[in-house]
CSV table of C-alpha atoms in Angstrom, one decimal:
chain,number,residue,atom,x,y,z
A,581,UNK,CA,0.0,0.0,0.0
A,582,UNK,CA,1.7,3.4,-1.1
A,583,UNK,CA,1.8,6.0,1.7
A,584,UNK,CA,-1.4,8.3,0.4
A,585,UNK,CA,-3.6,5.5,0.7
A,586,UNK,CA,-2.1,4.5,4.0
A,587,UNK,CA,-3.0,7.9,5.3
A,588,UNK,CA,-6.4,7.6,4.3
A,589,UNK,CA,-6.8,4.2,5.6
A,590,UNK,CA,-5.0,5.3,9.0
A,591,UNK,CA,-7.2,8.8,9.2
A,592,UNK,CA,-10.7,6.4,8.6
A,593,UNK,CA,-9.5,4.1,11.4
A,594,UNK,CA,-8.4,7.6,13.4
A,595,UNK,CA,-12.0,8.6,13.0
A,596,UNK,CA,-14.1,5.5,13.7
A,597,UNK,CA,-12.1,4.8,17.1
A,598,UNK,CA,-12.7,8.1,18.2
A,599,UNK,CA,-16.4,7.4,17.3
A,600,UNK,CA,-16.0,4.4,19.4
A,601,UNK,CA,-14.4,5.7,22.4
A,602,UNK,CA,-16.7,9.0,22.8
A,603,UNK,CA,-14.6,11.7,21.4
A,604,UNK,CA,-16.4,12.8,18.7
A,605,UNK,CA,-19.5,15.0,18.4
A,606,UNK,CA,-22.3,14.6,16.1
A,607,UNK,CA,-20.8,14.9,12.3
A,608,UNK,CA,-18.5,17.7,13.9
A,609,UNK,CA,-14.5,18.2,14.2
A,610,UNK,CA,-11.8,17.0,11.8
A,611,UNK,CA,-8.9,15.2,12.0
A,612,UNK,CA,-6.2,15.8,9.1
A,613,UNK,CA,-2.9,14.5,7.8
A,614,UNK,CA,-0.1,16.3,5.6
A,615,UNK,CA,-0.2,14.5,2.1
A,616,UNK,CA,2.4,12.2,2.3
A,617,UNK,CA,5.0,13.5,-0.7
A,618,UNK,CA,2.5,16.7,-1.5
A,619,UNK,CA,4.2,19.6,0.4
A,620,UNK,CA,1.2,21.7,-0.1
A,621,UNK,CA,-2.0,19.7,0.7
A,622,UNK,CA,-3.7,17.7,3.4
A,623,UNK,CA,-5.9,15.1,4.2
A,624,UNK,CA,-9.0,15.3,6.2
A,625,UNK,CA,-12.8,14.0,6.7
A,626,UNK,CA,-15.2,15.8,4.7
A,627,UNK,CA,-18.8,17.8,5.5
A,628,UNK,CA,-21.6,16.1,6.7
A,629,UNK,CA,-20.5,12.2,7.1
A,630,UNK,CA,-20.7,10.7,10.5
A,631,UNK,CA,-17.4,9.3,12.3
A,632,UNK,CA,-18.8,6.0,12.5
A,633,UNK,CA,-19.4,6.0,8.7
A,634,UNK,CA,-16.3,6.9,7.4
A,635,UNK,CA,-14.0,5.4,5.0
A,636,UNK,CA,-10.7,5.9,3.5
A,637,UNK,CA,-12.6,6.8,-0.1
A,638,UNK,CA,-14.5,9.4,1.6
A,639,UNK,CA,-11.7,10.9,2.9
A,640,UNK,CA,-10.8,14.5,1.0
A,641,UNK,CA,-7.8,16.1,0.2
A,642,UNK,CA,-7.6,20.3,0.3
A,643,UNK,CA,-4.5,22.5,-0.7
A,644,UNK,CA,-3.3,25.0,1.9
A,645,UNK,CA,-5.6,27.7,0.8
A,646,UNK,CA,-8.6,25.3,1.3
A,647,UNK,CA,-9.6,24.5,-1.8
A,648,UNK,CA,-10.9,20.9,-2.7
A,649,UNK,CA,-8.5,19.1,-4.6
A,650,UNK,CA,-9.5,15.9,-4.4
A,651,UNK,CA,-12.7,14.0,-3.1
A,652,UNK,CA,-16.4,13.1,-3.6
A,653,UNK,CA,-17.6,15.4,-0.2
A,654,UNK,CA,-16.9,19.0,0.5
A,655,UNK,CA,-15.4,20.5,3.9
A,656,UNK,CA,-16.7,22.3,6.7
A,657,UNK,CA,-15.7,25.9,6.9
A,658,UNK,CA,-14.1,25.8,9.8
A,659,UNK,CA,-12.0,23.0,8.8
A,660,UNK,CA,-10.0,24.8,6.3
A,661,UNK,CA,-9.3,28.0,8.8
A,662,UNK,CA,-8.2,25.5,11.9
A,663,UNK,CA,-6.4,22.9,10.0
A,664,UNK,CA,-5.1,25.0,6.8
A,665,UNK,CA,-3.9,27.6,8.7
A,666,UNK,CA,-2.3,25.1,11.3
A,667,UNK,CA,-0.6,23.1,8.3
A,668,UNK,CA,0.3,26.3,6.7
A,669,UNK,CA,2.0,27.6,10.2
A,670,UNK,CA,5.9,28.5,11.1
A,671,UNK,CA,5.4,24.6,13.2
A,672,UNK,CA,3.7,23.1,10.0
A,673,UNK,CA,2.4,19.7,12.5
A,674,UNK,CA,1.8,16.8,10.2
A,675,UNK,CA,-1.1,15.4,12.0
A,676,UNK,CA,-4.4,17.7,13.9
A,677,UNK,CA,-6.9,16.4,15.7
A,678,UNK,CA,-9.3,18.7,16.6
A,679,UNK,CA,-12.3,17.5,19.2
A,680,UNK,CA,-15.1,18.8,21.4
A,681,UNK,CA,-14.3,15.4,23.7
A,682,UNK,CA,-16.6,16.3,27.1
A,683,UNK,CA,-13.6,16.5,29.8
A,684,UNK,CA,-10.8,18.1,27.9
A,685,UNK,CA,-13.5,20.6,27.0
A,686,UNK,CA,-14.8,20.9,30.6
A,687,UNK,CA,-11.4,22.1,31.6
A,688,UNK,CA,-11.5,24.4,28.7
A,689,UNK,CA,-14.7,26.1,30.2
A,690,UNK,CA,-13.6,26.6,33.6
A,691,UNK,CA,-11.8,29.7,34.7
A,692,UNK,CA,-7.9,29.3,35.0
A,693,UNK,CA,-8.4,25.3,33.6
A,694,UNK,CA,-5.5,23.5,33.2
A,695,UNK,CA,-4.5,20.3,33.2
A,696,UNK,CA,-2.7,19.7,36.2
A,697,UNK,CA,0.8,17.3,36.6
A,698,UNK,CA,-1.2,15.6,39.5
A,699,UNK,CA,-1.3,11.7,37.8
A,700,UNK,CA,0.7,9.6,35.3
A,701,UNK,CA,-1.5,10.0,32.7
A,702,UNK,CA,-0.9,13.9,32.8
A,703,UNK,CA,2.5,13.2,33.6
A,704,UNK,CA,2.6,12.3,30.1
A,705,UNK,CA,2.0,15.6,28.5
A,706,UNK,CA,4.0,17.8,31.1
A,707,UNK,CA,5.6,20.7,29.0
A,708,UNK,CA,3.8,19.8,25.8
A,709,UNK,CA,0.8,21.7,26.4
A,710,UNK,CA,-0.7,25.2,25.5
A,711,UNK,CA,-3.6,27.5,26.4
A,712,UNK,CA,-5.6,29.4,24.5
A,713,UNK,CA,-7.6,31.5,27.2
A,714,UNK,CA,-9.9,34.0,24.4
A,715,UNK,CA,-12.5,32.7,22.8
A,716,UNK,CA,-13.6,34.5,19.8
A,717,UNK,CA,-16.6,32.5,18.4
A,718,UNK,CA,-16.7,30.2,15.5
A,719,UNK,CA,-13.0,30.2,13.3
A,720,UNK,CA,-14.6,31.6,9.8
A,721,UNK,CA,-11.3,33.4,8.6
A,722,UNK,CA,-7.6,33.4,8.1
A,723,UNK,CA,-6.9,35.4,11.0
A,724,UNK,CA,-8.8,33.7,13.2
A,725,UNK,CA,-7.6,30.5,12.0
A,726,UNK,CA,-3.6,32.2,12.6
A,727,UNK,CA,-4.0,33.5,15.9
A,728,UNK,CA,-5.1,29.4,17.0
A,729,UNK,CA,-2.0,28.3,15.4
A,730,UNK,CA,0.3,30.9,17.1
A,731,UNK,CA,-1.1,30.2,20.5
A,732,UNK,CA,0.3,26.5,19.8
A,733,UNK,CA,3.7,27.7,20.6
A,734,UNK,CA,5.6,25.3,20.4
A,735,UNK,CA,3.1,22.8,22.1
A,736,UNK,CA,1.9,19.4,20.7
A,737,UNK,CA,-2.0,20.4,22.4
A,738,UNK,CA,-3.7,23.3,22.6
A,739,UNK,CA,-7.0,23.7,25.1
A,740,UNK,CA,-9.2,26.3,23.3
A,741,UNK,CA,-11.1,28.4,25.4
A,742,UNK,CA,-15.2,27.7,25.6
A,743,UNK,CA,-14.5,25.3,22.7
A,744,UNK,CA,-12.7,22.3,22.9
A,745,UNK,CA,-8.9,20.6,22.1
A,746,UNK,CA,-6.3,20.3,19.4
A,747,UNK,CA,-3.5,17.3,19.4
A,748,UNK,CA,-0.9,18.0,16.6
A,749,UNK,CA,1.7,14.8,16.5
A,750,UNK,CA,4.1,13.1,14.3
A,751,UNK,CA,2.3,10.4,13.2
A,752,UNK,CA,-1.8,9.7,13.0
A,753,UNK,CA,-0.9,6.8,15.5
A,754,UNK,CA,1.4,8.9,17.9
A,755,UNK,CA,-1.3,11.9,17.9
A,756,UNK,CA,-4.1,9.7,18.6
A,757,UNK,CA,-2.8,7.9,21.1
A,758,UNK,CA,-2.1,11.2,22.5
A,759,UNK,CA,-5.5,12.4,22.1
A,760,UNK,CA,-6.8,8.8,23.8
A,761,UNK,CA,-4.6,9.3,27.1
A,762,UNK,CA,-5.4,13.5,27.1
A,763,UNK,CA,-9.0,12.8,27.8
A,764,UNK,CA,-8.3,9.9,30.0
A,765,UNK,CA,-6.3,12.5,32.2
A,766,UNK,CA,-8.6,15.2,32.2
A,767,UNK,CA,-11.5,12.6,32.8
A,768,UNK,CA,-9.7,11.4,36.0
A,769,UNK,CA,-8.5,14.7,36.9
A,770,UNK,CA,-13.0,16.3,36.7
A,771,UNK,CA,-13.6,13.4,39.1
A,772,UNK,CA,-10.6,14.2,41.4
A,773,UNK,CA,-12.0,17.6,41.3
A,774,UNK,CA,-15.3,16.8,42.4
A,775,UNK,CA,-14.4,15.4,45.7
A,776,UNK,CA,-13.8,19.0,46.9
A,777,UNK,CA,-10.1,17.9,48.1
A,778,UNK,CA,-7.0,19.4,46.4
A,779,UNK,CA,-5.2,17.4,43.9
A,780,UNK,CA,-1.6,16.1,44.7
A,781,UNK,CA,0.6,17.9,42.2
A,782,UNK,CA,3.7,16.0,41.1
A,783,UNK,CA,7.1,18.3,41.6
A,784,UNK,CA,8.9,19.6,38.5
A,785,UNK,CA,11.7,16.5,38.5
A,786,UNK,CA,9.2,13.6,39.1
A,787,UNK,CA,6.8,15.1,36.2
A,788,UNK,CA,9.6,16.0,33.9
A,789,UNK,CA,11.2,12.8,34.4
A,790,UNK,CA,8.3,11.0,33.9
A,791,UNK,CA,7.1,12.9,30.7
A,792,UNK,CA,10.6,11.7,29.0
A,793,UNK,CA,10.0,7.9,29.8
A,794,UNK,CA,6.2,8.4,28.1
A,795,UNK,CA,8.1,10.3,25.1
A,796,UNK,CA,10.2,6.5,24.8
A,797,UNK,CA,7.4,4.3,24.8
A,798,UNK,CA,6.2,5.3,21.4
A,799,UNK,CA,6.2,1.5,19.9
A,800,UNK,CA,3.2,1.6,22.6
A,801,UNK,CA,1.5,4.1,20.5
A,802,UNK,CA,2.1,2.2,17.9
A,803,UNK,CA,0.6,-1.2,19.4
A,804,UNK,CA,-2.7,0.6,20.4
A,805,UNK,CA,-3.1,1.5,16.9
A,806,UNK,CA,-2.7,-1.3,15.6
A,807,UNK,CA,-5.1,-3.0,18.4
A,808,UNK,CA,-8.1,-0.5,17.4
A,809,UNK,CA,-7.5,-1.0,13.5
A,810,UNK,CA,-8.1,-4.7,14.6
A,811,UNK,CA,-11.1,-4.3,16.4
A,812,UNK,CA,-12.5,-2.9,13.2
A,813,UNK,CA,-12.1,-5.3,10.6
A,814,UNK,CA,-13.7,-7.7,13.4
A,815,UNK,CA,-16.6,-5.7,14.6
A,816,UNK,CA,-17.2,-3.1,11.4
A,817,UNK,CA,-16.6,-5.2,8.0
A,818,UNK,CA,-15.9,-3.2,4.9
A,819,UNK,CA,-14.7,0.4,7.1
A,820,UNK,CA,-11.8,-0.3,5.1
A,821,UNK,CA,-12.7,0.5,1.9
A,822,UNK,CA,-11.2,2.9,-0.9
């Protein structure tokens, strides 16, 4: 299988999982890819389709100005000024996941949120994360789209104010992965929250330490992916095809 088709394949089983776990939200949110060998164009899911119904030939690919190149769906709006103008920026991530996923985005609603380095999970992510504390409405333009990107900073997640999450990562496997464990964090860090007791933050070397050890264990990453993409050719023949 050449590496475009892998990508579509690997962005369909991206988007199905996430449909199966409970990070998705109605036909909403996109996950995208860099073209593999096409410097100036990406992969994502189109307009309209369910997670759960997606396959690699539905699938579009847009140039960096947003334009449809190729594909039997159109886009969302706001797809091309979040993920365009991320793809397009001075970090230029190869993989975005973008979600509304309900405990991420309940620490993006409270005042001061953040995802504290109180368990291993969010050990994981210590000094990878960003904040985005304005929330501007609905991302309809280029600058819009431009001032997201820059408050990535240098991050691999930003929590968007009043709206939601974006994972950027190396690989479709290694971002979601990433975006699996973020909301496992956050979910475990709500309920902690709701006892009324104060969490038990990690010190700097313990939580640096341990977010180095997660950075090695990316064959793990790896695995999991490979784990989901066999849970769908058992449970949802045919998600597979071009």
């Amino acid at each position: 299988m050449d590496a475009l088709t892998q990508a579509r394949v690997d962005l369909a089983a991206a988007l199905r999982s996430a449909c199966r776990l409970g990070l998705s939200e109605g036909v909403c949110n996109h996950f995208s890819v860099a073209a593999p060998g096409l410097t100036d164009r990406f992969l994502i899911n189109p307009q309209g389709l369910h997670w759960s119904e997606i396959t690699p030939g539905d699938i579009v690919t847009v140039d960096l100005k947003g334009n449809l190149v190729e594909g039997r769906h159109r886009v969302e709006p706001t797809a091309f000024f979040i993920h365009a103008r991320l793809h397009r920026s001075k970090r230029k991530p190869n993989v975005v996941l973008h979600t509304h996923m309900p405990f991420a985005t309940a620490l993006a609603i409270v005042e001061g949120g953040r995802l504290e380095p109180a368990s291993q999970n969010a050990l994981r992510f210590y000094g990878r994360l960003a904040y985005d504390d304005q929330y501007n409405g609905l991302a309809l333009d280029d600058a819009e789209g431009d001032r997201i990107a820059a408050r990535l900073n240098g991050g691999d997640v930003l929590f968007l104010a009043n709206h939601g999450v974006i994972v950027c990562g190396e690989t479709i496997a290694w971002a979601f992965d990433d975006l699996y464990y973020l909301e496992r964090a956050c979910m475990v860090q709500v309920l902690a929250q709701g006892t009324g007791k104060a969490l038990k933050r990690l010190p700097h070397a313990i939580a640096s330490a341990t977010a180095k050890q997660h950075a090695g264990e990316r064959a793990q990453s790896d695995l999991y992916f490979a784990a989901l993409k066999r849970l769908l050719d058992r449970d949802e023949p045919g998600w597979s095809r071009l």
